[in-house]
Coordinates of C-alpha atoms and ligand atoms in Angstrom, one line a residue:
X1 CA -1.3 4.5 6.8
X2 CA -2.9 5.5 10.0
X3 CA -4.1 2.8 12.8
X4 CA -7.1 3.5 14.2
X5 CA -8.3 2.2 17.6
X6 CA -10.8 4.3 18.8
X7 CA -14.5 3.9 17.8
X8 CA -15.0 7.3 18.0
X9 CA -12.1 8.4 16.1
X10 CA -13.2 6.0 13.0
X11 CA -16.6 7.3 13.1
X12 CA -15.0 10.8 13.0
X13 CA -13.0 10.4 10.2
X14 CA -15.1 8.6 7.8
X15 CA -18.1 11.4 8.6
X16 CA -14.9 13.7 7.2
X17 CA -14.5 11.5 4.1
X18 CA -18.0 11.4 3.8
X19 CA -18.4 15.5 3.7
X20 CA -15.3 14.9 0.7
X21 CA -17.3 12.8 -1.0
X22 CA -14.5 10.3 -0.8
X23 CA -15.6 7.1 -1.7
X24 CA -14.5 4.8 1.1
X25 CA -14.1 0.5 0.7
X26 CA -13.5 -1.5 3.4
X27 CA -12.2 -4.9 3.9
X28 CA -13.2 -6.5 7.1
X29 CA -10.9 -9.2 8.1
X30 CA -9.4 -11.3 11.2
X31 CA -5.9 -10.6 10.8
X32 CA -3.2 -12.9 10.2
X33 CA -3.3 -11.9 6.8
X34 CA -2.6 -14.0 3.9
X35 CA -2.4 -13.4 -0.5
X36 CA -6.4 -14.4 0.1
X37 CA -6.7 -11.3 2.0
X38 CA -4.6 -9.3 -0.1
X39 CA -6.4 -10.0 -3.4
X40 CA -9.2 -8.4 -1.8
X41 CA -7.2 -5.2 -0.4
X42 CA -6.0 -4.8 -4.1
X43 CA -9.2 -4.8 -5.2
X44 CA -10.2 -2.4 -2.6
X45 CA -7.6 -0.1 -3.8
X46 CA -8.4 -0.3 -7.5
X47 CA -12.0 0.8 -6.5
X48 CA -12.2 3.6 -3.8
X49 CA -10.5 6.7 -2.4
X50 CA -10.0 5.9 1.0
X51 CA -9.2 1.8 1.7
X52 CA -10.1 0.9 5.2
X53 CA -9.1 -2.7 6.4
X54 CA -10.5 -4.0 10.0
X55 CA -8.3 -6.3 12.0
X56 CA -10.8 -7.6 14.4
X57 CA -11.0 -11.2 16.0
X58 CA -14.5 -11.4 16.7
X59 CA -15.4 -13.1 19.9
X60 CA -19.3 -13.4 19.1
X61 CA -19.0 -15.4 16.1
X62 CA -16.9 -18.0 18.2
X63 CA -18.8 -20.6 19.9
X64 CA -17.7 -21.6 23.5
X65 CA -15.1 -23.9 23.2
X66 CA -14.1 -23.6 19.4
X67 CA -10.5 -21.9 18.6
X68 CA -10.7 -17.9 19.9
X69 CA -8.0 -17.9 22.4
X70 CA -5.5 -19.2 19.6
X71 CA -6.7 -17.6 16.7
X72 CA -3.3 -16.8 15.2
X73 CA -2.6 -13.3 15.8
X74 CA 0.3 -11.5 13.7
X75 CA -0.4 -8.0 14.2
X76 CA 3.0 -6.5 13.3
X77 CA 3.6 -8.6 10.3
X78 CA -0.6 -7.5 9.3
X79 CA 0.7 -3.7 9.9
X80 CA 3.6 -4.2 7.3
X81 CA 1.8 -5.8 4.9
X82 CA -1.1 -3.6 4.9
X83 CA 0.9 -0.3 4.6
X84 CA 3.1 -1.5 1.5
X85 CA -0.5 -2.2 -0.3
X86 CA -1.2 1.7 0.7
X87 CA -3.9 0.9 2.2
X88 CA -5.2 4.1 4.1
X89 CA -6.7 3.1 7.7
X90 CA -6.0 0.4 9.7
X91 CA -8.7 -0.4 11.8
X92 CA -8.1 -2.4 15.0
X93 CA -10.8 -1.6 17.7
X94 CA -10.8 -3.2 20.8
X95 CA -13.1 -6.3 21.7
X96 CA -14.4 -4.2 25.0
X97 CA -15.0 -1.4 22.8
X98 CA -17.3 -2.9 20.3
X99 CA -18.7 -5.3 22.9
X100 CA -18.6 -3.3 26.0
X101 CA -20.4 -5.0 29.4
X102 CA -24.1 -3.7 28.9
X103 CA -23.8 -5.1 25.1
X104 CA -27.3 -6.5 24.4
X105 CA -28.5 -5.9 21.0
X106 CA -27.6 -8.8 17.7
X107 CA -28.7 -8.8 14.2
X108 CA -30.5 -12.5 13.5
X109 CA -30.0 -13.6 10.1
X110 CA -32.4 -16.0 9.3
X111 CA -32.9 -19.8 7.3
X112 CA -30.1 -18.9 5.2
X113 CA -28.0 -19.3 8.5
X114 CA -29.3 -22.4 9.4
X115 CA -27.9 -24.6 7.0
X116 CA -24.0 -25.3 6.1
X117 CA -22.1 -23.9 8.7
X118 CA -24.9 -22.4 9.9
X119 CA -25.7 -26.1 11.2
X120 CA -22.4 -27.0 12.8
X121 CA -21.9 -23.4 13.8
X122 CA -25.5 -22.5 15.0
X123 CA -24.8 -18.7 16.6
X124 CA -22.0 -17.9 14.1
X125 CA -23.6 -15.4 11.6
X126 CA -25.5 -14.0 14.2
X127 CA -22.0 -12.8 15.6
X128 CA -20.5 -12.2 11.7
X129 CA -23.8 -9.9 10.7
X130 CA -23.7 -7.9 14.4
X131 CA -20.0 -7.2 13.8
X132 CA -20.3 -6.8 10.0
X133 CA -23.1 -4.3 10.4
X134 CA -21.1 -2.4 13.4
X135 CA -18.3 -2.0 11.4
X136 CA -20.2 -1.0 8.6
X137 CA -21.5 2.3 10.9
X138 CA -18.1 3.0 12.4
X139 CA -16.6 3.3 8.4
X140 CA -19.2 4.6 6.8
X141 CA -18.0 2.4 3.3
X142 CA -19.6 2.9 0.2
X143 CA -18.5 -0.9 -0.5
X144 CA -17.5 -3.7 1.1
X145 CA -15.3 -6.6 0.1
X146 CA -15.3 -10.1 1.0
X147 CA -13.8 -13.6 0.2
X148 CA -15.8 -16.1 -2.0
X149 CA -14.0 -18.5 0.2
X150 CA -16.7 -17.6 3.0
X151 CA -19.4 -18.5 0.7
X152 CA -22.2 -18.6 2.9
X153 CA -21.1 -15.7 4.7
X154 CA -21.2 -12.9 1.7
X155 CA -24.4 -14.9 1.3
X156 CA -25.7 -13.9 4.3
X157 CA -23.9 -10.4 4.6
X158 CA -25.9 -9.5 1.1
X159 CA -29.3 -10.6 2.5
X160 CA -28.9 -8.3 5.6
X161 CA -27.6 -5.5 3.3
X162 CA -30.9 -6.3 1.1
X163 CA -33.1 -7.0 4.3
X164 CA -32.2 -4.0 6.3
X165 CA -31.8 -1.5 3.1
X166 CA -27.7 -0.6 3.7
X167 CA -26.6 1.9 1.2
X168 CA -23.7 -0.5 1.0
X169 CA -22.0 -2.4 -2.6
X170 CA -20.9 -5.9 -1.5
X171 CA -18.1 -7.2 -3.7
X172 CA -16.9 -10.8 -3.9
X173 CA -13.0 -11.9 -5.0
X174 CA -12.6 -15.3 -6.3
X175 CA -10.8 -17.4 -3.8
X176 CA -6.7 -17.5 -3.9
X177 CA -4.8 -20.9 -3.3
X178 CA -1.6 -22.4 -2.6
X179 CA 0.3 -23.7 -5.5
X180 CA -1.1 -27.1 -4.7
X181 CA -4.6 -26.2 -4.2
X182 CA -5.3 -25.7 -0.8
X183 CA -7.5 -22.5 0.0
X184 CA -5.1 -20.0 1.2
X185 CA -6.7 -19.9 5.5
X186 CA -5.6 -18.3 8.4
X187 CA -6.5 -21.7 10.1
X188 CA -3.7 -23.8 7.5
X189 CA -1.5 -22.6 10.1
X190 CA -2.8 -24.9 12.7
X191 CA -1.9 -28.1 10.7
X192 CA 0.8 -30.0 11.0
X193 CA 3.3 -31.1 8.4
X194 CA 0.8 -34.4 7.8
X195 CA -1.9 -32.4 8.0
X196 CA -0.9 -30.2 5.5
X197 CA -0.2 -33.0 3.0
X198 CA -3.7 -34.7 3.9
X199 CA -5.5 -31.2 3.0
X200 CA -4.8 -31.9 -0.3
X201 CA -7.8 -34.1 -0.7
X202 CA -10.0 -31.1 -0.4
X203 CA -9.4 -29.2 -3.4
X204 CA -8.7 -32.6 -5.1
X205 CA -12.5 -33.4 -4.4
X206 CA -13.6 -30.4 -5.5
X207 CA -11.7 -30.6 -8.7
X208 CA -12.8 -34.4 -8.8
X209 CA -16.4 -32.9 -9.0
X210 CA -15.8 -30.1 -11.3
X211 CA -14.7 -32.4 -13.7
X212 CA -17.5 -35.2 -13.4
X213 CA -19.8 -31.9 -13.8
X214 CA -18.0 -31.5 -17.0
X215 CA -18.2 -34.8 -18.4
X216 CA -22.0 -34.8 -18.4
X217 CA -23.0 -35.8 -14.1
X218 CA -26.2 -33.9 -13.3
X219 CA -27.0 -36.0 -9.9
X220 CA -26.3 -33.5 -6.9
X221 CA -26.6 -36.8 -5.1
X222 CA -23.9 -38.3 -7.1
X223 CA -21.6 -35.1 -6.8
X224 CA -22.1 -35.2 -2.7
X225 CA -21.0 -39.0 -2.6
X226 CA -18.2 -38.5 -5.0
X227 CA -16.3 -36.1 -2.7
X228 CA -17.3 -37.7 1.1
X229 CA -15.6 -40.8 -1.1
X230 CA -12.6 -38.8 -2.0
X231 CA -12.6 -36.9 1.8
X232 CA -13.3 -40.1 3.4
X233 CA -10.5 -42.0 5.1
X234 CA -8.1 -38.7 4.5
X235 CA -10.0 -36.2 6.8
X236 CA -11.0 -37.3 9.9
X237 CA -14.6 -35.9 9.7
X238 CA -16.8 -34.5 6.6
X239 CA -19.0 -32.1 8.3
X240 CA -21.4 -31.4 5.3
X241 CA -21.0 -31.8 1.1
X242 CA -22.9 -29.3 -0.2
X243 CA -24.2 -29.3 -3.8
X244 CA -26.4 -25.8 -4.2
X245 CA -27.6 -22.8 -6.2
X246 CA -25.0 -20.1 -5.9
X247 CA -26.7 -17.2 -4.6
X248 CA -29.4 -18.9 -2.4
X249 CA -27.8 -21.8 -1.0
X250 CA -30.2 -24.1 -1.7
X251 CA -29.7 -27.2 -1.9
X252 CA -29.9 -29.0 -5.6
X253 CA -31.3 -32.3 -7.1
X254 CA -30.2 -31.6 -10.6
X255 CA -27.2 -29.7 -11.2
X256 CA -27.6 -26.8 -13.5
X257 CA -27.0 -22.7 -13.4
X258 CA -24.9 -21.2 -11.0
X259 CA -23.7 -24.1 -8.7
X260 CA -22.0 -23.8 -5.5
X261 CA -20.2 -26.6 -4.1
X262 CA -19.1 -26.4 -0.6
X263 CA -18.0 -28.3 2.2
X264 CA -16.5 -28.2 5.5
X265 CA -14.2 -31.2 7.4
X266 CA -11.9 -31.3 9.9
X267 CA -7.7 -32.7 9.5
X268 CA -6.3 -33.3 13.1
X269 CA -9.0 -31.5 14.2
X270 CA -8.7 -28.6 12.4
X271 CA -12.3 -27.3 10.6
X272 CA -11.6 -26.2 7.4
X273 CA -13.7 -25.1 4.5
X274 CA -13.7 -24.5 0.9
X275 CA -16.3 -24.0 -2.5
X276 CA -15.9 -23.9 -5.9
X277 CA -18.8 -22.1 -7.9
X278 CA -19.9 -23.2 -11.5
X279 CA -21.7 -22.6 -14.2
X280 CA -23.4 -25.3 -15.7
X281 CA -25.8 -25.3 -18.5
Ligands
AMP1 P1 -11.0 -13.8 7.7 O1 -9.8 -12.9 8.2 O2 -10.7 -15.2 7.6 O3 -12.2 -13.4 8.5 O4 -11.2 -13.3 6.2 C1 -11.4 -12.0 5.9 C2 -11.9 -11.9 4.5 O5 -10.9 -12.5 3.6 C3 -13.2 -12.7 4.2 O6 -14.0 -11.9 3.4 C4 -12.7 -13.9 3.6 O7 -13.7 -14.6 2.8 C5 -11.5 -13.5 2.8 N1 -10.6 -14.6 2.5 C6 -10.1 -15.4 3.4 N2 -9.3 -16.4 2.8 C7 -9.4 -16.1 1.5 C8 -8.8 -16.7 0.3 N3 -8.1 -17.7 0.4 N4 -9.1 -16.1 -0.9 C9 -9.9 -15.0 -1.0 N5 -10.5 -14.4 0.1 C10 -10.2 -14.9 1.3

């Protein structure tokens, strides 16, 4: 596996694959890697040439005063892991490199990055779709692979591939939990033993939903009050319940199709998220 720093030298290499006609996948990611991140690396594997993976904590899509300086950072542990899952580059630019001093140009996604996090987190996908498309142009890939656990995020990631015509295949891995539930999260690592515990009640509510879905509920309204019932008094704060069609977003009345349930809440002041998707007919 070679590591990569230099912008220059990425750019270099994947114009080489590129003359090889080496189809090239990568997996963006924030380090501290996780099974989440590695079900998308295997997939990576199974499906190009050359596997890239980017460890890059992204300053713009952190708002002033949310958690950048302790992002947890494990980048030998990352290193080791990546290399036994043969993946080929290891991608680890520099934050002055990709945002040097006269930096001054940002790709604006638009309503869908309103809503959801988008909401609570107003200049967030304007920093994930810069650094998404940057990356993109330093490696070249012929496919890109993200987390359904970012729901809103491949979301918007497809639209700018669709919007600004990227020669790009975005694929999307189911999320991967702990044995109790809990979305696997860089972020877990910030609870405490409590915490952890409490964080239950998350997949619990979504599972609470899925199976009210099942048993015949149609209300979107109904769904949202079940879970901020089942979050409520556990979590400190429900940011949003979100009860919408998969691909758009949108918010539902009647539940039916592809249905995305999402939600984000905060445990000892720690913001997690999570979604299930559905089909319902
Ligand atoms: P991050 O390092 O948190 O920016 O995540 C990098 C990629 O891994 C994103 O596409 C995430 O959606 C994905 N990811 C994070 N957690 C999980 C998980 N538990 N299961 C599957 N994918 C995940």
């Amino acid at each position: 596996m070679r590591v990569i720093r230099s912008l220059v030298r990425m750019q270099k290499l994947a114009a080489a694959f590129k003359r090889e006609k080496k189809r090239i996948v990568l997996v963006p990611t924030m380090g501290a890697l996780h099974e989440g991140h590695l079900a998308l690396v295997r997939r990576a594997r199974k499906l190009g040439d050359i596997v890239v993976v980017s460890i890059f904590v992204n300053p713009s899509q952190f708002a002033v005063g949310e958690d950048l300086e302790r992002y947890p950072r494990n980048p030998a542990t990352d290193k080791r892991l990546l290399k036994r899952e043969g993946v080929d580059i290891l991608f680890t630019p520099e934050a002055d490199a990709i945002y040097p001093d006269d930096f001054d140009t940002y790709v604006v996604p638009g309503e869908i990055a309103t809503r959801l996090e988008g909401a609570f987190r107003p200049t967030h996908f304007r920093g994930v779709a810069t650094v998404v498309l940057k990356l993109f142009n330093l490696v070249q890939p012929d496919i890109a692979i993200f987390g359904c656990k970012d729901l809103q995020q491949t979301v918007v990631i497809r639209r700018m591939v669709a919007d600004l015509n990227l020669p790009i295949r975005i694929v999307e891995i189911p999320t991967t939990r702990d044995r109790d539930g809990l979305a696997l999260s860089s972020r877990n690592s910030y609870l405490s033993k409590q915490g952890r515990k409490r964080a239950r009640a998350i997949p619990a509510a979504l599972l609470a939903a899925q199976e009210k879905i099942a048993s015949g509920e149609r209300s979107a309204t109904k769904i949202r009050s079940l879970i901020k019932r089942r979050l409520l008094g556990v979590v400190a704060e429900v940011d949003y319940v979100s009860v919408a069609e998969r691909h758009t977003l949108t918010e539902l009345k009647e539940i039916s199709g592809e249905v995305a349930i999402s939600l984000a809440c905060r445990i000892d002041g720690v913001r997690l998220i999570d979604n299930i998707i559905l089909k319902v007919n």
